[in-house]
Coordinates of C-alpha atoms (C1' of nucleotides) in Angstrom, one line a residue:
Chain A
X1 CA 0.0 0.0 0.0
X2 CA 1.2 3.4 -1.0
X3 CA 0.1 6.9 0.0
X4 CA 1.4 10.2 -0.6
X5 CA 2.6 11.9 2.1
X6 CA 2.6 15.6 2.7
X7 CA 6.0 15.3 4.6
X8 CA 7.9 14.2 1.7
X9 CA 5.4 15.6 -1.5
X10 CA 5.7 12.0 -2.9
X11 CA 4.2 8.5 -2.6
X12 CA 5.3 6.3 -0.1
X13 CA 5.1 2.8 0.5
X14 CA 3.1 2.9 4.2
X15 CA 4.6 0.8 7.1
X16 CA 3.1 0.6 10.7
X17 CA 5.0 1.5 13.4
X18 CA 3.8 -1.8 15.0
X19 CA 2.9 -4.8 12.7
X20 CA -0.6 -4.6 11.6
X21 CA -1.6 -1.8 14.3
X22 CA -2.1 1.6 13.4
X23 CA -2.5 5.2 15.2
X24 CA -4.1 7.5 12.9
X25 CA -4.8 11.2 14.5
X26 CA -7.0 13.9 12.5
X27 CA -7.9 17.2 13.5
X28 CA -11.0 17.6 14.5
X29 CA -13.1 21.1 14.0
X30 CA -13.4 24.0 16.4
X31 CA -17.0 23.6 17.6
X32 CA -18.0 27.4 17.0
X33 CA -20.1 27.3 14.3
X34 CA -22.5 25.1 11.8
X35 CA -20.9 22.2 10.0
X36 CA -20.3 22.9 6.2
X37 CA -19.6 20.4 3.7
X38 CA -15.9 21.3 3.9
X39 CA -15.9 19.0 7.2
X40 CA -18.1 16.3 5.5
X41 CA -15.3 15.8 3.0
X42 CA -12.5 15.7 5.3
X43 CA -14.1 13.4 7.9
X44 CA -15.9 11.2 4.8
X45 CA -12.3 10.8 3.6
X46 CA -10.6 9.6 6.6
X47 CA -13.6 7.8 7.9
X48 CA -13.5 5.9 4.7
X49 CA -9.5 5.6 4.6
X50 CA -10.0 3.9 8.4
X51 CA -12.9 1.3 7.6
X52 CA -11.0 0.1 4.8
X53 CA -7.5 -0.2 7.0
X54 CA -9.7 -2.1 9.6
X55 CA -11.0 -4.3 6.7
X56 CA -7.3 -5.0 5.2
X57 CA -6.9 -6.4 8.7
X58 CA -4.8 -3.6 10.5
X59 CA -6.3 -2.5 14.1
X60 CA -6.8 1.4 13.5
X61 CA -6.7 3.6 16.5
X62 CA -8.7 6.7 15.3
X63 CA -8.6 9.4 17.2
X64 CA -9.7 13.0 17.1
X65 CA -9.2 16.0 18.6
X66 CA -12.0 18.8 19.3
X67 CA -10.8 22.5 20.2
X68 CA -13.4 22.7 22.5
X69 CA -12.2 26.5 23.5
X70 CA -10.5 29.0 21.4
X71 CA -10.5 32.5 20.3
X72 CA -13.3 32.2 18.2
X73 CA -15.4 30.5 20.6
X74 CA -15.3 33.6 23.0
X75 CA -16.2 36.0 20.4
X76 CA -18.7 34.0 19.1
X77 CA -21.0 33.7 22.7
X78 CA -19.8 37.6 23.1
X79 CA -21.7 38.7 19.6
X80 CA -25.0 35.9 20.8
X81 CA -24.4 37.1 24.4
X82 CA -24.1 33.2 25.4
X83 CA -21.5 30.7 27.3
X84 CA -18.7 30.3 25.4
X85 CA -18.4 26.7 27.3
X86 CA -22.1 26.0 26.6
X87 CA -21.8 27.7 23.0
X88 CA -19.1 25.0 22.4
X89 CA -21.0 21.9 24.1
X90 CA -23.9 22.9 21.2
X91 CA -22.2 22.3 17.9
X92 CA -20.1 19.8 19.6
X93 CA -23.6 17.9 20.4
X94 CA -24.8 19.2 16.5
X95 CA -21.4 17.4 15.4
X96 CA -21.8 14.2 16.7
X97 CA -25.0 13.8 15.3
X98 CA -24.4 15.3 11.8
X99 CA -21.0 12.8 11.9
X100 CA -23.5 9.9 12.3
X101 CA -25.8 10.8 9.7
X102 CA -23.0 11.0 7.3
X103 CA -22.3 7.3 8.9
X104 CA -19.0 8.9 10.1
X105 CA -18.8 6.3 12.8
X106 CA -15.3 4.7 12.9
X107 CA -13.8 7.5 15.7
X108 CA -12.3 5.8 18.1
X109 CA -12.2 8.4 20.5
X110 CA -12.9 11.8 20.5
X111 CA -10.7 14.2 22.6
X112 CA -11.6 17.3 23.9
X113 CA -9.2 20.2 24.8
X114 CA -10.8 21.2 27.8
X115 CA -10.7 17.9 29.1
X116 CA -6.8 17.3 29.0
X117 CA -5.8 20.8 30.4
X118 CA -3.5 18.6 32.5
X119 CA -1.4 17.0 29.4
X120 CA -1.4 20.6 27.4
X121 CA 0.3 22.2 30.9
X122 CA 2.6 19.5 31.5
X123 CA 3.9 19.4 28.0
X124 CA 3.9 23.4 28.0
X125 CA 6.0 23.3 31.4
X126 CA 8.4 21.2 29.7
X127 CA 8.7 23.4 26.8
X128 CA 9.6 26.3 29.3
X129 CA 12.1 24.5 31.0
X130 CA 13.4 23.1 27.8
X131 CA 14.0 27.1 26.9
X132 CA 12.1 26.5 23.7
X133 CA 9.0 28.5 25.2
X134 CA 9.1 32.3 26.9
X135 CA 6.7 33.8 29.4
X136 CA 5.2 37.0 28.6
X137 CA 2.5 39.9 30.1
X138 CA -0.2 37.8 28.0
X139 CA 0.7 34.3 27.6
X140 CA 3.3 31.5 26.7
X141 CA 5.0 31.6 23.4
X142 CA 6.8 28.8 21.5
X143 CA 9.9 30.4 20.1
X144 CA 9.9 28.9 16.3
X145 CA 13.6 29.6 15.6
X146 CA 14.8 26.8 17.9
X147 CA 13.5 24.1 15.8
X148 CA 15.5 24.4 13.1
X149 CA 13.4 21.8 10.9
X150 CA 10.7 25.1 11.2
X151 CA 9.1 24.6 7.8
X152 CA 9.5 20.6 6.9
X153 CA 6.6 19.8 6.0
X154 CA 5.1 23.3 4.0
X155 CA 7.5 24.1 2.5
X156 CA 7.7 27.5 4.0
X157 CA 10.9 29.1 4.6
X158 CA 10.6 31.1 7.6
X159 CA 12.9 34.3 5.4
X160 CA 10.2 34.5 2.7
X161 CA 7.0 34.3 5.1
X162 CA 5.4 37.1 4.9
X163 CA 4.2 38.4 8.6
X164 CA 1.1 40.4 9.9
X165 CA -0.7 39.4 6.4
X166 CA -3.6 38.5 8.3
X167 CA -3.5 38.7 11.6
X168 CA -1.6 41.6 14.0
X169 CA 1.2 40.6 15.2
X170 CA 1.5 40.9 19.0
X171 CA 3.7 43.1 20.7
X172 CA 5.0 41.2 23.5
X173 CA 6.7 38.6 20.9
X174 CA 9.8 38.2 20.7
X175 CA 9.4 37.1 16.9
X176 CA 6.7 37.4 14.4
X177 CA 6.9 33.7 13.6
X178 CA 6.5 32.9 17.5
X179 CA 2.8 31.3 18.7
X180 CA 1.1 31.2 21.8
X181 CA 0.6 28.0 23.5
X182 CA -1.2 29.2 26.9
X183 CA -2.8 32.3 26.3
X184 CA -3.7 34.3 29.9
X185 CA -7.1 35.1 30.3
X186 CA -8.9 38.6 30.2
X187 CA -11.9 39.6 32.5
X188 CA -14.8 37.5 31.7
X189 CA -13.0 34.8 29.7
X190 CA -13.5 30.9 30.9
X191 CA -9.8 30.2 32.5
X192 CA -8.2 26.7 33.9
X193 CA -5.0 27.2 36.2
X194 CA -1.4 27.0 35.0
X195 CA 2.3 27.6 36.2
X196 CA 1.4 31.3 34.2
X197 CA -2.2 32.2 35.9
X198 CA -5.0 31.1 35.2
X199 CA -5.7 31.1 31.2
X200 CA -6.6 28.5 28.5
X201 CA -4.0 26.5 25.9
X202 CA -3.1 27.9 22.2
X203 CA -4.5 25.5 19.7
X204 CA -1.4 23.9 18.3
X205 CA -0.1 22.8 21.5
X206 CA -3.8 21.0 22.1
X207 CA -3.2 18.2 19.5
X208 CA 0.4 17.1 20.6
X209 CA -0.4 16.8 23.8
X210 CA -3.3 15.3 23.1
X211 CA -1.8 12.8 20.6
X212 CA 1.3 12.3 23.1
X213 CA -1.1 11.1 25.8
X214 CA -2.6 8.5 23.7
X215 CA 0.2 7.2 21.3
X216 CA 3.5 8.4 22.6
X217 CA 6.2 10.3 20.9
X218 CA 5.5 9.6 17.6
X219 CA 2.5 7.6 15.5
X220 CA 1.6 6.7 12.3
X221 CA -0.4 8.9 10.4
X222 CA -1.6 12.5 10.7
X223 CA -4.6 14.1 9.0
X224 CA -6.6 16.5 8.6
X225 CA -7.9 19.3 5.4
X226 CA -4.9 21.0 3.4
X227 CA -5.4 24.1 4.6
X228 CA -3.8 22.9 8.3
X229 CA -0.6 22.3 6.8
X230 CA 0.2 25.6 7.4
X231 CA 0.6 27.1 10.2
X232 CA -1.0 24.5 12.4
X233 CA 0.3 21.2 11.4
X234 CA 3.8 22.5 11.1
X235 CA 3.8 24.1 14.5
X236 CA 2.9 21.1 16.2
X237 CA 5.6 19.2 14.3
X238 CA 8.1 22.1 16.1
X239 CA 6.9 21.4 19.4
X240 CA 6.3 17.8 19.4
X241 CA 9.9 16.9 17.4
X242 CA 11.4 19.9 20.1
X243 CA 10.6 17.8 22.8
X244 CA 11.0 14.3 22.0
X245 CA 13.9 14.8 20.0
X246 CA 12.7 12.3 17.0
X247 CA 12.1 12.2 13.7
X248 CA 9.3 12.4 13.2
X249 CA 5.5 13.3 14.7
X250 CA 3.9 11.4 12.8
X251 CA 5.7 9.6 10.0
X252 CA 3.1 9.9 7.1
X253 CA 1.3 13.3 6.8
X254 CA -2.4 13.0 4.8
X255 CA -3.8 16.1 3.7
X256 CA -7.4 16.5 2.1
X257 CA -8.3 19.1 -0.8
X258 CA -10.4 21.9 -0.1
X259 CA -13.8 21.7 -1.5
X260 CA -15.2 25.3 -2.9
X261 CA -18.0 26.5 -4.2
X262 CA -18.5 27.7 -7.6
X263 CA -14.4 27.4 -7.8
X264 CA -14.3 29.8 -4.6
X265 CA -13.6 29.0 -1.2
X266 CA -16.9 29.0 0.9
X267 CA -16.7 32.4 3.3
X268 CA -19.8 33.5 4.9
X269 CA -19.3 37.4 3.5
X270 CA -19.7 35.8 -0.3
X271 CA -22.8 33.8 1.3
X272 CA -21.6 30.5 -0.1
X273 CA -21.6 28.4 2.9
X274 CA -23.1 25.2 2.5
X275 CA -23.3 23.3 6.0
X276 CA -24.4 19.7 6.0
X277 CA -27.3 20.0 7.6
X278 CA -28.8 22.3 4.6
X279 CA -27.4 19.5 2.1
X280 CA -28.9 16.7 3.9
X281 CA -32.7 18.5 3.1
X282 CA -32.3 17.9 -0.4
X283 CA -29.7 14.3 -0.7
X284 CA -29.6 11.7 1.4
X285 CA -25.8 10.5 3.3
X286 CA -25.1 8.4 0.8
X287 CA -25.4 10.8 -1.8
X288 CA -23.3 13.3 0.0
X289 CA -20.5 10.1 0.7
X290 CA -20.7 9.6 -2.9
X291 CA -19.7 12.9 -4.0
X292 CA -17.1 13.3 -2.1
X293 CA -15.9 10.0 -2.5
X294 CA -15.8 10.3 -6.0
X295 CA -12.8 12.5 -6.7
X296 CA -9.2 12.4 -5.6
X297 CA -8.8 13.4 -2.1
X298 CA -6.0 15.9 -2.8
X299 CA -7.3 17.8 -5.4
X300 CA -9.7 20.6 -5.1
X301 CA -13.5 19.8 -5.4
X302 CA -15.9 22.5 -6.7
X303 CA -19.3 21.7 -5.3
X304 CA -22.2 22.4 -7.9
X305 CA -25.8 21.5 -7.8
X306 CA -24.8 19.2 -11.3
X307 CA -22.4 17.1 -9.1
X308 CA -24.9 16.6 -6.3
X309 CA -27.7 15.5 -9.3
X310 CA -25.3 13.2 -10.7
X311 CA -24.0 11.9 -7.4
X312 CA -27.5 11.3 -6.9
X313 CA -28.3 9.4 -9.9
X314 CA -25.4 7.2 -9.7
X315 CA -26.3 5.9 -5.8
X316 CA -29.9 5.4 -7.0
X317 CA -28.3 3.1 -9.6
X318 CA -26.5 1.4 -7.9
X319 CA -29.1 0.8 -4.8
X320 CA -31.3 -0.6 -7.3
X321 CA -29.2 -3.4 -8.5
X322 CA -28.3 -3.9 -5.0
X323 CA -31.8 -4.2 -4.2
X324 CA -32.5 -6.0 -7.9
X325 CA -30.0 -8.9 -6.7
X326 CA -31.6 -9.5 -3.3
X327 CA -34.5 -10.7 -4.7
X328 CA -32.9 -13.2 -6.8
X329 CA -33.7 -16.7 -5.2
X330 CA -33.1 -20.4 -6.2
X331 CA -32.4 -19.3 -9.7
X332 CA -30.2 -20.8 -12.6
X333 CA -27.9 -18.8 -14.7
X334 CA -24.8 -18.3 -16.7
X335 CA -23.6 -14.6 -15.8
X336 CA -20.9 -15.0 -13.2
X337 CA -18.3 -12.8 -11.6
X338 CA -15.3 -13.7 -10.4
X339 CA -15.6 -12.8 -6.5
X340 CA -11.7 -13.2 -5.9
X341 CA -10.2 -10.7 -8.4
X342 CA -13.0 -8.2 -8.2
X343 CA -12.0 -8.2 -5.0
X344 CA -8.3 -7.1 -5.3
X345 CA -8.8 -5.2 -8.0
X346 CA -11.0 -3.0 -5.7
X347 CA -8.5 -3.4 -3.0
X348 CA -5.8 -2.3 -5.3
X349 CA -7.4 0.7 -6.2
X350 CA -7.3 1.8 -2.2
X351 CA -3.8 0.6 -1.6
X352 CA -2.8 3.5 -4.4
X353 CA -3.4 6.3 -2.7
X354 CA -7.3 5.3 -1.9
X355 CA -8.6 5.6 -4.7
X356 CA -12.2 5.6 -3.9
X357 CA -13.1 7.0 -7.3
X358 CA -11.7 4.1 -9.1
X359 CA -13.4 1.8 -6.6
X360 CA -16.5 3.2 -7.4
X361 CA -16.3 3.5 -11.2
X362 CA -15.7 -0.4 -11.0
X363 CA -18.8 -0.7 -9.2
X364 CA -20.9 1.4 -11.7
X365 CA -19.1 -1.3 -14.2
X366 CA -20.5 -4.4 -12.6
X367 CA -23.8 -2.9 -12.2
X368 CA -24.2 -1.8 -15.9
X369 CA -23.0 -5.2 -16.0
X370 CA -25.8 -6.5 -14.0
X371 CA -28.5 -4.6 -15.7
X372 CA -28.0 -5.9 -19.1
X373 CA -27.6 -9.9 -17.8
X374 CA -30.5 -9.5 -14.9
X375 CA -32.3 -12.4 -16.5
X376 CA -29.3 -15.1 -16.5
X377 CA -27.9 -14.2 -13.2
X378 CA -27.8 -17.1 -10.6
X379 CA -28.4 -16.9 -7.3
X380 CA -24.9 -18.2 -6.3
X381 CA -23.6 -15.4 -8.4
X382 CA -26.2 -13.0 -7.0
X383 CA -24.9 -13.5 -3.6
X384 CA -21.2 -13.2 -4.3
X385 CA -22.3 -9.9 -6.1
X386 CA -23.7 -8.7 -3.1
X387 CA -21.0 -9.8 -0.7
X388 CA -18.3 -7.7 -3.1
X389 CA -20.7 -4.8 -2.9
X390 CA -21.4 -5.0 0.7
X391 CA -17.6 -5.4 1.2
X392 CA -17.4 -2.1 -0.7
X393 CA -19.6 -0.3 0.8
X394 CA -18.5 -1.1 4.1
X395 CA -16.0 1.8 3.8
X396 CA -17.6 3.9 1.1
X397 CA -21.1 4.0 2.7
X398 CA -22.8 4.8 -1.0
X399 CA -25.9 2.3 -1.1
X400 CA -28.9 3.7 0.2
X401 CA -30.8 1.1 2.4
X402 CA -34.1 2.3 3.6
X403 CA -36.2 1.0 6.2
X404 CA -39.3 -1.1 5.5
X405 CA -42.1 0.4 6.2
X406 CA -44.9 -2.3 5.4
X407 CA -44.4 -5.6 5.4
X408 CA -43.5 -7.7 2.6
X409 CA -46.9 -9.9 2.8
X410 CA -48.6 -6.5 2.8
X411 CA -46.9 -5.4 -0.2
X412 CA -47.2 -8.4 -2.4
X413 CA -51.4 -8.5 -1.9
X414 CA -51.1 -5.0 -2.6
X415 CA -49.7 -5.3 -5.5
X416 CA -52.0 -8.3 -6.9
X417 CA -55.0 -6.5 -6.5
X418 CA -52.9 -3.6 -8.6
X419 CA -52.3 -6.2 -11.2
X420 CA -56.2 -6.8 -11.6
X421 CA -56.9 -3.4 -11.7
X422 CA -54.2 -2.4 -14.6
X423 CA -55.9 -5.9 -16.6
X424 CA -59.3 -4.7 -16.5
X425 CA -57.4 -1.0 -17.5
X426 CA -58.8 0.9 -14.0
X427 CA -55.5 2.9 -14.4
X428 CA -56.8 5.7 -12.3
X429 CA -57.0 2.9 -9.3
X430 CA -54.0 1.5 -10.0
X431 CA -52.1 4.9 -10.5
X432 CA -53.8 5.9 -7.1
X433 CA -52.0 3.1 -5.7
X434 CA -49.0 3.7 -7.2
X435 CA -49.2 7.4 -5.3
X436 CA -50.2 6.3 -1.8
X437 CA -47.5 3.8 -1.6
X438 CA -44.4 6.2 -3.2
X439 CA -45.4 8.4 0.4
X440 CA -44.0 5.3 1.9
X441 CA -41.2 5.5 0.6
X442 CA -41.9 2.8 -1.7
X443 CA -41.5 2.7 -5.3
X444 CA -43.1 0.8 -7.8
X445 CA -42.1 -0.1 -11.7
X446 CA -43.8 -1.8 -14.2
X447 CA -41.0 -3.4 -16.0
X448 CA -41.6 -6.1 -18.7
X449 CA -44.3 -8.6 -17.7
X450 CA -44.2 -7.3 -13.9
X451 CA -43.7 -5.1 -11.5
X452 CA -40.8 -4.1 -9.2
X453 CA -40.5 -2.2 -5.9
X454 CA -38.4 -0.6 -3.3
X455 CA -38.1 1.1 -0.7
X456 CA -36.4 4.2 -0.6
Chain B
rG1 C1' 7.2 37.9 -3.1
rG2 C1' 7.3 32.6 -1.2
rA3 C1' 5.1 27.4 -0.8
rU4 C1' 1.9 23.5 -2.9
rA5 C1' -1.3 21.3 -6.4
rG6 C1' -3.2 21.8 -11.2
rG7 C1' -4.7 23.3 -16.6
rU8 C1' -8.1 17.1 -21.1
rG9 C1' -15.1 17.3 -24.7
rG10 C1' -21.3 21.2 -22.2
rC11 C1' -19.7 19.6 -16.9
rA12 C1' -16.9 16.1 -13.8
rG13 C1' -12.7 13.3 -14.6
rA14 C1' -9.1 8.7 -16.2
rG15 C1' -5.0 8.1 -19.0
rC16 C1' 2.0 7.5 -16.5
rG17 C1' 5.3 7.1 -24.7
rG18 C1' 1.6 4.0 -29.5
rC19 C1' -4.8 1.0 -28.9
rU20 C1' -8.0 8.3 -27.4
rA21 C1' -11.8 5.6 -20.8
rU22 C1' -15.9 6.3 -17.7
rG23 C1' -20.0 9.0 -15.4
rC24 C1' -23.5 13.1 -15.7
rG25 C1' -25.9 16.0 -19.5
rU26 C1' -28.0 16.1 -24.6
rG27 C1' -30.5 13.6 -29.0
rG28 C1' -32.8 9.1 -31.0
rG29 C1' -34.6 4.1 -30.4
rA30 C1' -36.6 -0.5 -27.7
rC31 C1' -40.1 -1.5 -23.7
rU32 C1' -44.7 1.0 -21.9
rG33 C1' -52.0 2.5 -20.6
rC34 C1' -49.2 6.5 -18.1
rA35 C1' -45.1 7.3 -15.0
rG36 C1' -40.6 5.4 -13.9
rA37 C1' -36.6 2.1 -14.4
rU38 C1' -33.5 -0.6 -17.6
rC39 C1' -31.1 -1.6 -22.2
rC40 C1' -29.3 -0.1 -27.2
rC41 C1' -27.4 3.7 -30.6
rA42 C1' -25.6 8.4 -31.3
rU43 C1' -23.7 13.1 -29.8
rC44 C1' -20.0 16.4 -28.0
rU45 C1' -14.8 15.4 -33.7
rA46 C1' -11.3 17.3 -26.0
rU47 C1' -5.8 17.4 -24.3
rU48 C1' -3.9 26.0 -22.2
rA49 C1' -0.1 28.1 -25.8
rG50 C1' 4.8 27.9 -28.1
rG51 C1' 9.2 25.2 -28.7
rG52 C1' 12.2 20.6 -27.9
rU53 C1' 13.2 14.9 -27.3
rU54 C1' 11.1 10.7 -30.2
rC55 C1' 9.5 6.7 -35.8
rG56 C1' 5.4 8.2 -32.5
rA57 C1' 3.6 13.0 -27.0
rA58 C1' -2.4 14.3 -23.4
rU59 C1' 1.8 11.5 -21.3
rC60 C1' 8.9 13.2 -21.0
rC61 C1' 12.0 18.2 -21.1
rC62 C1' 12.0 23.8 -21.6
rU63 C1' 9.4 28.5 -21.9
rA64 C1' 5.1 31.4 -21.3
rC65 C1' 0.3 32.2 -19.7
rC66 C1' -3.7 30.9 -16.6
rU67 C1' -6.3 28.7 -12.1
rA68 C1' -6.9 27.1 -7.0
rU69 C1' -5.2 26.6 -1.9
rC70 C1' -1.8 28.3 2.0
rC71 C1' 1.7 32.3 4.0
rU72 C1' 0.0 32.5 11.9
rC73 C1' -8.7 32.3 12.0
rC74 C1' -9.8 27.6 8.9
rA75 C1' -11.5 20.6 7.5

RNA sequence: GGAUAGGUGGCAGAGCGGCUAUGCGUGGGACUGCAGAUCCCAUCUAUUAGGGUUCGAAUCCCUACCUAUCCUCCA
């Protein structure tokens, strides 16, 4: 299995640390605000990456931070004149249950800042007394220029950086480049004691002690959306390879594309913020899944209306000849698959740099496949059909499966009485039928010589 | 100014030196009471531009132009 990894800008052939266990650490959000599809892609990718590790047999320990107080938290319950501490406990509550709609359920373990103030202090106390940090009127700063691998993994040389674009630079610095790892608290702010006062931990230092706590030194694979690389991901790598001396952080870096809307980034002043809950009105999961599964992770997505439609067609396909092959029983036929190598050519496609999109235009194959032999399939090679899309979609999450909402006795009388009505032509009762029983979610075709249903 | 990834048909996107995918869309057909689904056929005669290497380039090299993301808020 090969990967490319952000550390060295190239593919890599991926090793465990341990044989056949694997930590895998990706940053989670700040809970301060709605979910937007940006996260769903980001947390659909990994979610899928970790599903299919656990299937190839490795033991995946997945964990995830969540910056559960920040900056942005503050001023966010200041403007709604709310608890920043409740504010976050909200969307954190809004995030676990968008993440299990979107069947973003292979987490291990979710860890909250405020809940490991004790490892962020510790490993801040040691960067003091290492000398790599400095105590100032308003906080703790990491001084950048003592790791002099500052820039590894972006690229960035620290000469060419240009300061203050965004943000002011603060005065009590003793460099530009420097960040703050404990930040002292104004009037009003939430606070948790430190060496320094009372105050709350800078973001970057959150996820390495976090990540220290639960894998040690240095783990397997980091991930998280591109735009972290920079400064985030690389100030952690300063701290964490400051202290233990190693390497490496992590040794393989994974970093997602950005997905944009209408080839711009999604910003709330040009109104083009599309959170998941707004999506999920008008697609099902699966759909969403879909269409973020199908394109390379690295490369920039451009959300449009066109690829949701088509996302959408393709998972109704393919849940209909899901749904098509279920139904075959006891019969005799001659189209076959070959179970074995559809299988590694679809596990192929992952082990080169997850290729979900290849994965999935294979699947679309076999069911085109499907369709045009559905009469002279058996029901042997019905079920290995399903067992290769069920293995499939056990990472990708793409087949819609809908609840049934009648039974299946109910249905088939149902649809008897239909068939008398359409032979003596009452089309109006039959149509009627056809209407009352798509509002349960259950759709009916009159394909040749019978009539086919789902549910939906 | 620096870093990174790219520029392929109406759109999305493969191709990794020779055979020009695939999906969506669009048009036509089969089937059909209608709807829908499925299948078949077609369509769009695409490789940012200019050089070079080669018998042969979308693919390798050079140059130019363009786009996106990041440069201390970000998934």
């Amino acid at each position: 299995m090969f990967f490319h990894n952000t550390l060295t800008r190239s593919p890599q052939e991926f090793k465990p640390m341990h044989r056949g266990r694997i930590n895998l650490f990706v940053c989670g959000p700040t809970v301060q605000d709605h979910f937007h599809i940006g996260h769903a892609r980001t947390y659909i990718f990994f979610d899928a990456v970790a599903k299919f590790l656990r299937k190839t047999g490795y033991s995946v320990f997945y964990l995830q931070n969540i910056t559960d107080i920040d900056d942005k938290i503050i001023n966010r319950a200041k403007e709604e004149k709310s608890d920043p501490l409740e504010l976050a406990e909200s969307y954190l509550e809004e995030y676990y249950r968008e993440m299990k709609e979107l069947k973003v359920d292979s987490i291990n373990f979710y860890a909250r800042a405020t809940l490991h103030i004790d490892e962020i202090v510790s490993q801040i106390e040691r960067l003091v007394s290492a000398g790599l940090a400095y105590e100032t009127e308003d906080g703790v700063y990491f001084e950048v220029r003592k790791f002099k691998d500052y820039g590894e993994l972006s690229g960035q040389n620290l000469d060419q950086i240009k300061h203050g674009v965004r943000t002011d630079i603060s005065e009590s610095k003793r460099n530009p480049e420097d960040f703050v790892v404990w930040k002292k608290m104004k009037p009003g702010e939430p606070f948790w004691d430190s060496p320094w006062g009372k105050g709350r931990p800078g973001w970057h230092v959150e996820d390495t002690a976090i990540t220290e706590s639960y894998f040690g030194e240095e783990y397997d694979i980091h991930g998280a959306g591109s735009d972290l690389i920079f400064p985030h991901h690389e100030a952690e790598n300063a701290i964490a390879r400051s202290l233990s001396g190693k390497k490496h952080l992590a040794r393989y870096w994974i970093h997602t594309g950005m997905l944009n809307v209408n080839s711009e980034k999604m910003s709330k002043s040009l109104k083009n913020f599309r959170t998941i809950s707004e999506i999920l009105e008008n697609y099902s999961p699966e759909v969403l899944r879909y269409a973020m599964l199908n394109a390379n992770y690295r490369t920039m997505l451009d959300f449009s209306e066109e690829m949701m439609e088509s996302s959408r067609e393709n998972v109704g396909y393919i849940t209909k000849v899901y749904k098509r092959l279920k139904k075959v029983k006891g019969k005799e036929g001659k189209f076959k698959i070959d179970l074995k190598s559809e299988l590694s050519t679809l596990t192929k496609a992952m082990e080169a740099d997850f290729d979900t999109r290849g994965v999935i235009m294979r699947l679309l194959e076999i069911c085109s496949d499907i369709n045009r032999n559905i009469e002279s399939i058996s029901s042997e090679s019905a079920d290995s059909i399903i067992e290769l899309l069920d293995w499939a979609n056990s990472f990708l999450g793409i087949v819609e499966s809908g609840e049934q909402p009648l039974g299946y006795g109910l249905i088939s009388s149902i649809l008897e009485i239909r068939k008398d009505l359409r032979k003596k032509k009452e089309f109006d009762l039959s149509d009627r039928i056809r209407a009352e029983l798509k509002a349960y979610g259950i759709y009916i075709e009159d394909v040749n010589g019978g009539t086919e249903w789902w549910f939906e």
